[in-house]
Short mmCIF file of C-alpha atoms and ligand atoms in Angstrom, two decimals:
data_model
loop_
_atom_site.label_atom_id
_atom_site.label_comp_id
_atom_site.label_asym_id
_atom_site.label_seq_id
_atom_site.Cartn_x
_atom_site.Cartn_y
_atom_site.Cartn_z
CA UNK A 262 19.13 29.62 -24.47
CA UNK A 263 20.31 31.24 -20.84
CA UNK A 264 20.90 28.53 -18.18
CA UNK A 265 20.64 29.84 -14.87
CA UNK A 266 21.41 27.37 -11.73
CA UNK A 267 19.68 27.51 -8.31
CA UNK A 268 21.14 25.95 -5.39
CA UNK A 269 19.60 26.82 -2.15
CA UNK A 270 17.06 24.41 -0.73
CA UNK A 271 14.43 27.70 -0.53
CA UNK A 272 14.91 28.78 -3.75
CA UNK A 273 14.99 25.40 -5.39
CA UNK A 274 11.43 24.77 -3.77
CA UNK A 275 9.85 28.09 -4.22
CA UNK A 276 11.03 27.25 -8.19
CA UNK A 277 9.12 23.30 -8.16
CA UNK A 278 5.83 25.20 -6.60
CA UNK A 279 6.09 27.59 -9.13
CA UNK A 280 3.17 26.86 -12.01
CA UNK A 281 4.60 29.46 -14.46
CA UNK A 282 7.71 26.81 -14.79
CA UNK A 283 7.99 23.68 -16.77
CA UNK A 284 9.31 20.56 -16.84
CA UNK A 285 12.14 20.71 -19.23
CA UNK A 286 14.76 17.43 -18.09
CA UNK A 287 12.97 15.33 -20.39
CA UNK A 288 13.85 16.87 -23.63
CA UNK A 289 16.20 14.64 -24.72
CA UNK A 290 13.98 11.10 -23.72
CA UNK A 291 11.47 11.77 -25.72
CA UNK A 292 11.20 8.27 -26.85
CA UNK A 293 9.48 7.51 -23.21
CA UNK A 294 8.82 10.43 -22.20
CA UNK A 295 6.84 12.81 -24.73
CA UNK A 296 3.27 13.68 -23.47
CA UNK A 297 3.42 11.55 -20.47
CA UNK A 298 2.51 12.78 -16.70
CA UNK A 299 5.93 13.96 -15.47
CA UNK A 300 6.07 16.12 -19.04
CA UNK A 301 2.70 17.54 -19.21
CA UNK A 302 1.98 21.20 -18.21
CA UNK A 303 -1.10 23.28 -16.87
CA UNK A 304 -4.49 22.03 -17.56
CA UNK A 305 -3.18 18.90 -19.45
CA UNK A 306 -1.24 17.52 -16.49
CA UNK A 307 -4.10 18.72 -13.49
CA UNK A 308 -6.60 16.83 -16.01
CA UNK A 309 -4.31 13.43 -16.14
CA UNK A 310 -3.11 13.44 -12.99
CA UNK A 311 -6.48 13.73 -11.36
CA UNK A 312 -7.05 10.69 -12.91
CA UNK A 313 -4.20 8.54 -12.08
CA UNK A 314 -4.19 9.72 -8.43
CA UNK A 315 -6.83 7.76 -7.90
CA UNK A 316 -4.69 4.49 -7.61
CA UNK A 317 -1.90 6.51 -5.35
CA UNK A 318 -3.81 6.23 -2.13
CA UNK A 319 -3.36 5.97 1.68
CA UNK A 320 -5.21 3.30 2.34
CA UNK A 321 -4.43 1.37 -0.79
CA UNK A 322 -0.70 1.91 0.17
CA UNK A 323 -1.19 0.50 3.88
CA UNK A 324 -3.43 -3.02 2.29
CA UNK A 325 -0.02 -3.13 -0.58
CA UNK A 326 2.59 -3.12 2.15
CA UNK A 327 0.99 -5.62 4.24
CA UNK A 328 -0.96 -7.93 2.34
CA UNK A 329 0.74 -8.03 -1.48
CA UNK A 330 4.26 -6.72 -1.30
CA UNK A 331 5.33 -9.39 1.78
CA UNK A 332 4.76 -11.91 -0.90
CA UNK A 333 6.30 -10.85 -3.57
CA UNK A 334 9.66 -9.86 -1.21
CA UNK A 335 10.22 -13.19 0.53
CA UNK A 336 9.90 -15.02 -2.99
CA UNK A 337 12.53 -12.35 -4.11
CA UNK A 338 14.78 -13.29 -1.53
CA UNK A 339 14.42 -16.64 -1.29
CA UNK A 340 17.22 -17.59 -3.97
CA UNK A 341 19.06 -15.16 -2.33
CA UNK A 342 19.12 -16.57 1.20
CA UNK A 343 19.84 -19.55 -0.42
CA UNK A 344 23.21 -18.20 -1.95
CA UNK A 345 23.67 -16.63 1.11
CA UNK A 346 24.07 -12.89 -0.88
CA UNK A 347 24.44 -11.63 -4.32
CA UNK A 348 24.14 -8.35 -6.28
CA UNK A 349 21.90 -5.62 -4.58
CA UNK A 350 21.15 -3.88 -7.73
CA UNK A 351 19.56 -7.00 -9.59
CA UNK A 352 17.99 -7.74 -6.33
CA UNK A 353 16.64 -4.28 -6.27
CA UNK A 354 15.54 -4.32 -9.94
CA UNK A 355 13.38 -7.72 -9.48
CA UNK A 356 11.13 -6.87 -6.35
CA UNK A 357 10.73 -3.12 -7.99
CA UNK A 358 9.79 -4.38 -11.56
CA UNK A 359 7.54 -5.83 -9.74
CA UNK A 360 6.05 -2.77 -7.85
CA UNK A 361 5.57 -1.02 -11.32
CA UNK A 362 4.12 -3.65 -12.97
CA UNK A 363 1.45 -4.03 -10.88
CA UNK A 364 0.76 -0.14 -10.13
CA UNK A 365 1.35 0.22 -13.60
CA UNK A 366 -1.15 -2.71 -14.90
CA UNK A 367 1.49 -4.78 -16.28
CA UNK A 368 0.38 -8.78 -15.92
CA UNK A 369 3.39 -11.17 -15.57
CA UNK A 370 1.08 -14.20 -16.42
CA UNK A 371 3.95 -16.64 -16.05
CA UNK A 372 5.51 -15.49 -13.24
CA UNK A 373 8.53 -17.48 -13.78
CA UNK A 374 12.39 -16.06 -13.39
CA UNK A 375 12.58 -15.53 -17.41
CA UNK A 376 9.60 -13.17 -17.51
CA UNK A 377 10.92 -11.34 -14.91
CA UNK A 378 14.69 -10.55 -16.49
CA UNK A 379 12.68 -9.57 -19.16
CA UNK A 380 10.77 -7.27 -17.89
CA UNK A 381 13.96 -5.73 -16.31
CA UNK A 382 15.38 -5.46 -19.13
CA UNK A 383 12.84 -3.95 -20.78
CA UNK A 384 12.31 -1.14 -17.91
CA UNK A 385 16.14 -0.50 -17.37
CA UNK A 386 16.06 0.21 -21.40
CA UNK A 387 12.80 2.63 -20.78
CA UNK A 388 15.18 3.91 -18.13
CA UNK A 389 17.89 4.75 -19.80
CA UNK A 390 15.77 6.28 -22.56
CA UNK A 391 13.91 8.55 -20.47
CA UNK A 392 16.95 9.87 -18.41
CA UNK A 393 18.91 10.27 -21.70
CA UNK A 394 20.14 14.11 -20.56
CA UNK A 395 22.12 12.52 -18.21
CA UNK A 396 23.76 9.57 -20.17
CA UNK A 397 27.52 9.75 -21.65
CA UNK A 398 26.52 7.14 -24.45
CA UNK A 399 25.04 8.18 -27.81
CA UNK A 400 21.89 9.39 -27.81
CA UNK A 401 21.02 7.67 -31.36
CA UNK A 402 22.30 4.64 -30.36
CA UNK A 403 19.55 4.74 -26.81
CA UNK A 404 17.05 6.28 -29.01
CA UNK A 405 17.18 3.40 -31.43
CA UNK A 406 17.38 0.43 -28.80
CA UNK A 407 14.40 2.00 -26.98
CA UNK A 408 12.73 1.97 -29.98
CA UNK A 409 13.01 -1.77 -29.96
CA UNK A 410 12.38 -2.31 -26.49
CA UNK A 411 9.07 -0.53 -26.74
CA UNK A 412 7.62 -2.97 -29.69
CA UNK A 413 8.58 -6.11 -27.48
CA UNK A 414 6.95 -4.55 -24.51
CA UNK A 415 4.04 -3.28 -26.60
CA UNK A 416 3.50 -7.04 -27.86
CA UNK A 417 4.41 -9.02 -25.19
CA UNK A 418 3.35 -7.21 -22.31
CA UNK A 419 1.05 -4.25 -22.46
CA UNK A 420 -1.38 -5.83 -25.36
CA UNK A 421 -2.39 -8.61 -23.69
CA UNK A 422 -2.72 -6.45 -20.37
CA UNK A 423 -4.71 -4.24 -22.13
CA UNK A 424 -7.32 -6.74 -24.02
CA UNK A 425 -7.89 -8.69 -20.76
CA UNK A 426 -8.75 -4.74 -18.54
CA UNK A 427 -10.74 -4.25 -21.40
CA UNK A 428 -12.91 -7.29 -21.02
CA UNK A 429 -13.11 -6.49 -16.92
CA UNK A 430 -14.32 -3.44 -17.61
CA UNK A 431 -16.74 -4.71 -20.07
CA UNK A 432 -17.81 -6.97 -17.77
CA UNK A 433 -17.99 -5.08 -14.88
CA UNK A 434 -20.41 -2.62 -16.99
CA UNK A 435 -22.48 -6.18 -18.01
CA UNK A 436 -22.53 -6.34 -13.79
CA UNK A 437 -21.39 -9.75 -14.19
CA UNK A 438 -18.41 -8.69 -11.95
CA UNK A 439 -18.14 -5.69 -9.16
CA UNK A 440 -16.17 -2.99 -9.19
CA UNK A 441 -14.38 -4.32 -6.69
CA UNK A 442 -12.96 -6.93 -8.76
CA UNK A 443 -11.31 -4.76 -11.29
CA UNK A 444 -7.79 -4.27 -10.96
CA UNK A 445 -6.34 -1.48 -9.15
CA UNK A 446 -3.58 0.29 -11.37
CA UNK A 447 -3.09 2.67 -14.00
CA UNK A 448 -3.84 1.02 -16.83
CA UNK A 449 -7.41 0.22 -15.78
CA UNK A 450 -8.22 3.56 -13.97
CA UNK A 451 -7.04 4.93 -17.54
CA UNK A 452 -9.34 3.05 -19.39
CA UNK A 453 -12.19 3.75 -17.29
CA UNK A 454 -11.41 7.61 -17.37
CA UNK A 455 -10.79 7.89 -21.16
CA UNK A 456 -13.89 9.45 -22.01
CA UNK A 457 -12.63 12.32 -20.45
CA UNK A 458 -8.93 11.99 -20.93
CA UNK A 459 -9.60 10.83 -24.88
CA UNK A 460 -5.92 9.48 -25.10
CA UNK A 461 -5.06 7.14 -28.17
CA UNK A 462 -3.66 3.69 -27.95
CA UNK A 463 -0.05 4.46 -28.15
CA UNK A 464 -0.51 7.11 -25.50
CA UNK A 465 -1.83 5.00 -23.11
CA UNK A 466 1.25 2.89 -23.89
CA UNK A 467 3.87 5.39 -23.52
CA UNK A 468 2.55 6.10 -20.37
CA UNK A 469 2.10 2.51 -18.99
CA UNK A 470 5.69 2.52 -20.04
CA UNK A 471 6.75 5.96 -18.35
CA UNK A 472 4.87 4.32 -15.35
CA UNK A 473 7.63 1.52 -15.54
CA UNK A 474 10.42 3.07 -15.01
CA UNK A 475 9.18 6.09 -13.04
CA UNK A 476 9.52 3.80 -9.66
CA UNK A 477 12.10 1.30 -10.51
CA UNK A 478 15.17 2.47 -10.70
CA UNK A 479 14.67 5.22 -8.08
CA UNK A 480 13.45 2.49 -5.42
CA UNK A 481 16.60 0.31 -5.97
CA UNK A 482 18.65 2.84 -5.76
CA UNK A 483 17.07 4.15 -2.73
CA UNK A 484 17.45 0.70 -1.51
CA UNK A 485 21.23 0.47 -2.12
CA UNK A 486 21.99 4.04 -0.98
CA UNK A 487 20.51 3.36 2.00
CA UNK A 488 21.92 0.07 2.83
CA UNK A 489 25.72 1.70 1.56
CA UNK A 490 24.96 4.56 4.66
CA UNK A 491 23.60 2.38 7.25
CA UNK A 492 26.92 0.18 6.77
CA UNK A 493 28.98 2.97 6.82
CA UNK A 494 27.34 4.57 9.78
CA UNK A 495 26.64 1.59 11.90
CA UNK A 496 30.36 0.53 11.97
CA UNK A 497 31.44 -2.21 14.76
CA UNK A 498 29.17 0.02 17.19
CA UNK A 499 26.97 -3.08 19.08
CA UNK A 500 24.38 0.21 20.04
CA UNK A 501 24.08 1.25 16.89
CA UNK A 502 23.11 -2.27 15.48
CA UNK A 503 20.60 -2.26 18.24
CA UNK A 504 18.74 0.46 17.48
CA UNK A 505 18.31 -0.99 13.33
CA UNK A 506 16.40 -3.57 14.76
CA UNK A 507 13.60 -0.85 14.89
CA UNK A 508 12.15 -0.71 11.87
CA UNK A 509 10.61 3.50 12.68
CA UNK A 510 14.47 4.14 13.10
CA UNK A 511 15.69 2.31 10.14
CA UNK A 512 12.27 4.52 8.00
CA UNK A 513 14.60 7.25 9.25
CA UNK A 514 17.12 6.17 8.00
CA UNK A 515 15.72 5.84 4.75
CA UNK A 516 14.60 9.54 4.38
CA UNK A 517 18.02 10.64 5.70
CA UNK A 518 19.14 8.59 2.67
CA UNK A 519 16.94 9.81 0.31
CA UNK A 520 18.15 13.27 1.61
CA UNK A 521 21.64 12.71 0.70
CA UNK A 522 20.80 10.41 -2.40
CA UNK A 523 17.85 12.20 -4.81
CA UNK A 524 17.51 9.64 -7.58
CA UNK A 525 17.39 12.61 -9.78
CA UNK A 526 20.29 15.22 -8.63
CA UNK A 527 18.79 17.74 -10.58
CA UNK A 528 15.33 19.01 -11.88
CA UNK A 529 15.29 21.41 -15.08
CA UNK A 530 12.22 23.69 -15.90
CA UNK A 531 11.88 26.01 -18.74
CA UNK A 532 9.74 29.75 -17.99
CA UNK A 533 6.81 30.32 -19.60
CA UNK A 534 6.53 33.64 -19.53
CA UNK A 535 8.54 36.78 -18.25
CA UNK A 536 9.06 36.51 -14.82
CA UNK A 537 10.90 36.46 -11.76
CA UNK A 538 12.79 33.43 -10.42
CA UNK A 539 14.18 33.52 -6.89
CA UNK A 540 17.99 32.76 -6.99
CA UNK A 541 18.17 33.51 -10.75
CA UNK A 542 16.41 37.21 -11.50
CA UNK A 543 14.24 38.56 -13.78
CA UNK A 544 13.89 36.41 -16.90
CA UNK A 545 12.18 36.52 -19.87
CA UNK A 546 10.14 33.40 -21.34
CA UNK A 547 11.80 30.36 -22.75
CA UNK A 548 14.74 30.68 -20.22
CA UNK A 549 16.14 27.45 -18.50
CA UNK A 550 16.36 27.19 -14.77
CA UNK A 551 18.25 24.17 -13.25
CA UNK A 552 17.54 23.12 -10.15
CA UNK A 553 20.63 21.61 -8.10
CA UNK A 554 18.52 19.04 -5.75
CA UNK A 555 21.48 17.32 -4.59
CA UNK A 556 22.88 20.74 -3.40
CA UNK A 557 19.97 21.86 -2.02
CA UNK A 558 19.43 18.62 -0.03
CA UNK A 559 22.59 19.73 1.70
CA UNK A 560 21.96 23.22 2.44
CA UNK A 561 23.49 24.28 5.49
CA UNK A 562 20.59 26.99 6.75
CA UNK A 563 17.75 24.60 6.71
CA UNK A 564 19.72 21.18 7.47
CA UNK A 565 22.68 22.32 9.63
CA UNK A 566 26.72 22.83 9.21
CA UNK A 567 27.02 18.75 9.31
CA UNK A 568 24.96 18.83 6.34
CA UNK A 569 26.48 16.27 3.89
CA UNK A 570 26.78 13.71 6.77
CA UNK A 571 24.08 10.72 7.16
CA UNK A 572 22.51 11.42 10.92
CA UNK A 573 19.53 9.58 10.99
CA UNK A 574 18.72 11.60 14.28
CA UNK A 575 19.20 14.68 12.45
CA UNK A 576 16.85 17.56 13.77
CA UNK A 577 14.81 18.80 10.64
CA UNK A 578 12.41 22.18 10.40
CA UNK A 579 8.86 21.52 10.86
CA UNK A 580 8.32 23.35 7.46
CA UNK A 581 10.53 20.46 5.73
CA UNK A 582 10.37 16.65 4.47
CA UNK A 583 13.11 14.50 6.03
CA UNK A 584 14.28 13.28 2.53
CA UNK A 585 14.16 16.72 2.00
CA UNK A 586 13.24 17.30 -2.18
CA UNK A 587 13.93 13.80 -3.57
CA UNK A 588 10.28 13.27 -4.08
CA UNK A 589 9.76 16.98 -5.63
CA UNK A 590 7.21 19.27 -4.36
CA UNK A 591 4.61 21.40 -6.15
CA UNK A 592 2.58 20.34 -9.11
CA UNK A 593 4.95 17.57 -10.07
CA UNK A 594 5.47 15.96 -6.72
CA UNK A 595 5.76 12.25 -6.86
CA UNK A 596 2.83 9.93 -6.74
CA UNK A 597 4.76 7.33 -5.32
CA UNK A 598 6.17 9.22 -2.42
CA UNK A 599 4.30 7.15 0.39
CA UNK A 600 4.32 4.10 -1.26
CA UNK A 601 8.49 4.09 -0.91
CA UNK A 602 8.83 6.43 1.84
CA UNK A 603 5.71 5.70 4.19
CA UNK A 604 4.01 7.93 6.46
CA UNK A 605 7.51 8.90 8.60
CA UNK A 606 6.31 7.59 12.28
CA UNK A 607 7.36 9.64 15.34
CA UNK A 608 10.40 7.47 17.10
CA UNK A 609 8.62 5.10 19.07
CA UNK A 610 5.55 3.96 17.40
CA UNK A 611 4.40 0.61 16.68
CA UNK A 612 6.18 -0.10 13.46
CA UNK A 613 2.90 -3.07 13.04
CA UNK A 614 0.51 -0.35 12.80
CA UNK A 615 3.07 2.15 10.74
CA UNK A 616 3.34 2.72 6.91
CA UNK A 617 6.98 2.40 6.66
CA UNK A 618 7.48 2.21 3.03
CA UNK A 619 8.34 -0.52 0.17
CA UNK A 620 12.32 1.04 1.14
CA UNK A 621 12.40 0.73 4.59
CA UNK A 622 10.41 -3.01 4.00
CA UNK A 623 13.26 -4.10 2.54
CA UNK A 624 15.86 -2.55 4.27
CA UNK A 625 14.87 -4.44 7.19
CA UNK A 626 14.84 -7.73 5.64
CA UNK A 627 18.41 -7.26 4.18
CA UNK A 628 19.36 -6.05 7.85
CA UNK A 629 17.98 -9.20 9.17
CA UNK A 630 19.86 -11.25 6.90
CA UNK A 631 23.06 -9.66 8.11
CA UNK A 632 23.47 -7.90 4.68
CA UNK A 633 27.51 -7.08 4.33
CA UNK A 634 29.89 -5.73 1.33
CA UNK A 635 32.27 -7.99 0.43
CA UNK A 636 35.75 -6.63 0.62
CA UNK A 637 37.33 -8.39 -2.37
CA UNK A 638 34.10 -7.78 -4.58
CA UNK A 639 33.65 -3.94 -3.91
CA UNK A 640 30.19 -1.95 -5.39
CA UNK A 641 30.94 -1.01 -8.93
CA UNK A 642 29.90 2.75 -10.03
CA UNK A 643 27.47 3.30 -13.24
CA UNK A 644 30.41 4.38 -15.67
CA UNK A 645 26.96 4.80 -18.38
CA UNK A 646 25.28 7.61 -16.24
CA UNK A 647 26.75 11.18 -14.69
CA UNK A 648 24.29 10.11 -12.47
CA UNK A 649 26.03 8.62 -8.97
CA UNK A 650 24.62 5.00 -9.22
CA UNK A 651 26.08 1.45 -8.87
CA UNK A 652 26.22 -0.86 -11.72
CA UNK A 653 26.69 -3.50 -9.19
CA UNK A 654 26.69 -3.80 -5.02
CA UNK A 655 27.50 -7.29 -3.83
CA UNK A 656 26.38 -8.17 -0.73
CA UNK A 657 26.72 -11.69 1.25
CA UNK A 658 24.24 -12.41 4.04
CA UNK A 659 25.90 -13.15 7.23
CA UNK A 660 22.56 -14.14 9.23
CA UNK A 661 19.43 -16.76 8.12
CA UNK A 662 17.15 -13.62 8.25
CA UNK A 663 14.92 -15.18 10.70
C1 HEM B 749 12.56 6.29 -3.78
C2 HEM B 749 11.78 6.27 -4.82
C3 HEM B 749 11.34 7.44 -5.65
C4 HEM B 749 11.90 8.69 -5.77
C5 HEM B 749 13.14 9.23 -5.08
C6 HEM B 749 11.07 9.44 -6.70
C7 HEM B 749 11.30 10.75 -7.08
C8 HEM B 749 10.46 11.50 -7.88
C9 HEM B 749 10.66 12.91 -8.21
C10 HEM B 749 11.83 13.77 -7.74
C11 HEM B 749 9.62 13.30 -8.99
C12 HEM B 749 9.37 14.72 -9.53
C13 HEM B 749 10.27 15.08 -10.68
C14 HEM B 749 10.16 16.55 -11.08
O1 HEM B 749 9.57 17.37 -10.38
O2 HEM B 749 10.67 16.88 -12.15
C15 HEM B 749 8.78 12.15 -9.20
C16 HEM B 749 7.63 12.14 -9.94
C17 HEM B 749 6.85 11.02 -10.12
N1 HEM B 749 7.00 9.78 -9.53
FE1 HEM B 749 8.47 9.23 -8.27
N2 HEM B 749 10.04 8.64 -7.12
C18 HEM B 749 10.16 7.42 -6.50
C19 HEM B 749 9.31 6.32 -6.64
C20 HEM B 749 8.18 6.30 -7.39
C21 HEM B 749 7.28 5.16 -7.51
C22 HEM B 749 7.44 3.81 -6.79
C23 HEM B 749 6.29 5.53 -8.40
C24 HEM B 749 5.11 4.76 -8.89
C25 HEM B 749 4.76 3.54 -8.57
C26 HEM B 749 6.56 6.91 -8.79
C27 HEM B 749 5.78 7.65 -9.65
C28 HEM B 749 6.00 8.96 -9.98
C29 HEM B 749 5.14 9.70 -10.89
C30 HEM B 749 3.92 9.17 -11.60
C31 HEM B 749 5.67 10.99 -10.99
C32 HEM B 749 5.15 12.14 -11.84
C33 HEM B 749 4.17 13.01 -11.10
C34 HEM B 749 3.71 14.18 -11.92
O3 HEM B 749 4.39 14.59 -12.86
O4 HEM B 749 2.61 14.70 -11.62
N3 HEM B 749 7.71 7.34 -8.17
N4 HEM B 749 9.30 11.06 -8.49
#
């Protein structure tokens, strides 16, 4: 097959609007990733994504952020504060497991620590399965502990989510309860629009288990990333502290992050028919583009010669996001994009009335604890991904957070 690679932030974009292109990074994680949303093409993916787009809104968003996720973070942190630190990634992994279950439709009926590390585990497994192309273990090895991890999260998990949406539904239909009352995630809004979608059983559950993943790792990672620059950036300089305690500046921050950080440094699509691809030529059908995201994020002509630094000041075109592509763009662009990134607020607003973002939520509350690496327990890099993650990031807490 020809490979060609695309690097400039213009190209790269004109390339993810493009509907004659598709998705091709997921070959390899099949075992999550066949036939779900992020691998569907054309009419197949309009038809399923119309669906699921019906949980991914505004004002949804805005009621999360306020009213559920403040919950769900200070009982997250609260062993934390208590230790006065500990490892950023598992802290990451156990307030966003909990952001997918519930947009996914994933009950935790217990709600105790156990069920929780389970569920990680589970959805770092899906994880690793679906971003296989990037992995340096072997692939049979993934392919056959995914397998595993799907039948436990099948049985334990998205069964008995399943039977008790069904019986909602039912009874919402019986009018014994409103439609109000049913839950507000995938899962159900999948159910209630499979007459038209007419998906089997273990579809449903491949994408309740796509759904997972899809947020998790990327949100902890965004987390740590942007934490890691903030650090760096912030230094001993007293004004610079100051201005974190604004939570619009530290949402900038965030994006600027994201910028420099895509959780996926590359996006692959496959034409589908001769063509022309800006950056790469003519090409006939069945030819692989790669799309270099992380380069692209850095592209001098669009984000200036000091590119590859973190300026959270940094003066972007009107035409272009702040975080640049990390969310995509184009038929594929991420559902969850507000929901972690917020509504960016012009410097100055009232950060109350502003949808800052599940990231910038929580980047705030490690700020007010006085978050800090600890010098003789550095971050640890992924050695099981090319991908540039940490396997750990200890941090100690050198504030109560209040
Ligand atoms: C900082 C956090 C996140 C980042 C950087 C991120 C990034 C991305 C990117 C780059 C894509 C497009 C991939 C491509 O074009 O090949 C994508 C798609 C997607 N993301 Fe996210 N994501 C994040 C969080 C989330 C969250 C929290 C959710 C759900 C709760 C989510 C749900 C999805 C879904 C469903 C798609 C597929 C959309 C489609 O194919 O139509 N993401 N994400």
């Amino acid at each position: 097959m020809n490979i060609h690679r695309i690097t400039s932030f213009s190209d790269c974009e004109t390339a993810l609007r493009n509907r004659d292109l598709k998705q091709a990074l997921y070959d390899a994680g099949k075992v999550v990733m066949d036939g779900v949303l992020l691998t569907l093409h054309g009419e197949e993916h309009g038809r399923r994504r119309a669906v699921e787009v019906r949980v991914f809104r505004r004002n949804f968003f805005h009621y999360y952020e306020k009213e559920i996720f403040p919950k769900t973070l200070a009982q997250t942190m609260a062993p934390y504060r208590a230790a006065r630190g500990g490892d950023l990634i598992r802290l990451g992994y156990r307030l966003t497991v909990n952001l997918t279950s519930d947009f996914a439709g994933i009950d935790r009926p217990l709600r105790t620590a156990e069920e929780t590390e389970r569920l990680i585990a589970i959805t770092k497994k899906l994880s690793e399965g679906a971003t296989m192309v990037h992995s340096t273990r072997d692939h049979a090895d993934i392919n056959r502990e995914v397998t595993a991890v799907m039948a436990d999260f099948e049985r334990d998990f998205f069964q008995p989510s399943l039977a008790r949406r069904r019986a909602l539904i039912a009874a919402c239909a019986a009018g014994s309860i409103s439609d109000a009352e049913l839950p507000r995630d995938v899962l159900t809004t999948l159910l209630m629009g499979n007459d038209t979608l007419e998906l089997e059983e273990y579809q449903i559950l491949r994408e309740i288990a796509f759904y997972m993943q899809a947020g998790a790792h990327s949100t902890a990672n965004a987390i740590v990333h942007t934490l890691h620059e903030i650090l760096h950036w912030a230094g001993d300089d007293a004004a610079r502290w100051t201005r974190l305690d604004d939570a619009i500046f530290v949402q900038h921050c965030v994006h600027e992050s994201l910028r420099l950080h895509p959780a996926s440094p590359e996006a692959w699509r496959n034409t589908t028919c001769p063509m022309h691809v800006a950056g790469a030529g003519e090409l006939e059908s069945g030819e692989r583009v790669e799309l270099d995201l992380f380069r692209a994020n850095r592209d001098l002509a669009v984000f200036g010669a000091d590119a590859d630094r973190f300026d959270p000041d940094r003066t972007i075109p009107g035409n272009v996001l702040r975080s640049g592509l990390a969310f995509g763009i184009g038929l594929h662009t991420c559902l969850g994009r507000e929901l972690d990134g917020g509504i960016v607020a012009k410097p100055g607003s009232d950060p109350g009335e502003a949808q800052l973002g599940i990231v910038a939520l929580v980047v705030c509350e490690l700020l007010r604890c006085g978050a800090r690496t600890i010098e003789s327990d550095p971050p640890v890099p992924d050695a099981g991904t090319k991908r540039p993650n940490w396997a750990s990031f200890p941090v100690r807490f050198t504030k109560d957070g209040h």
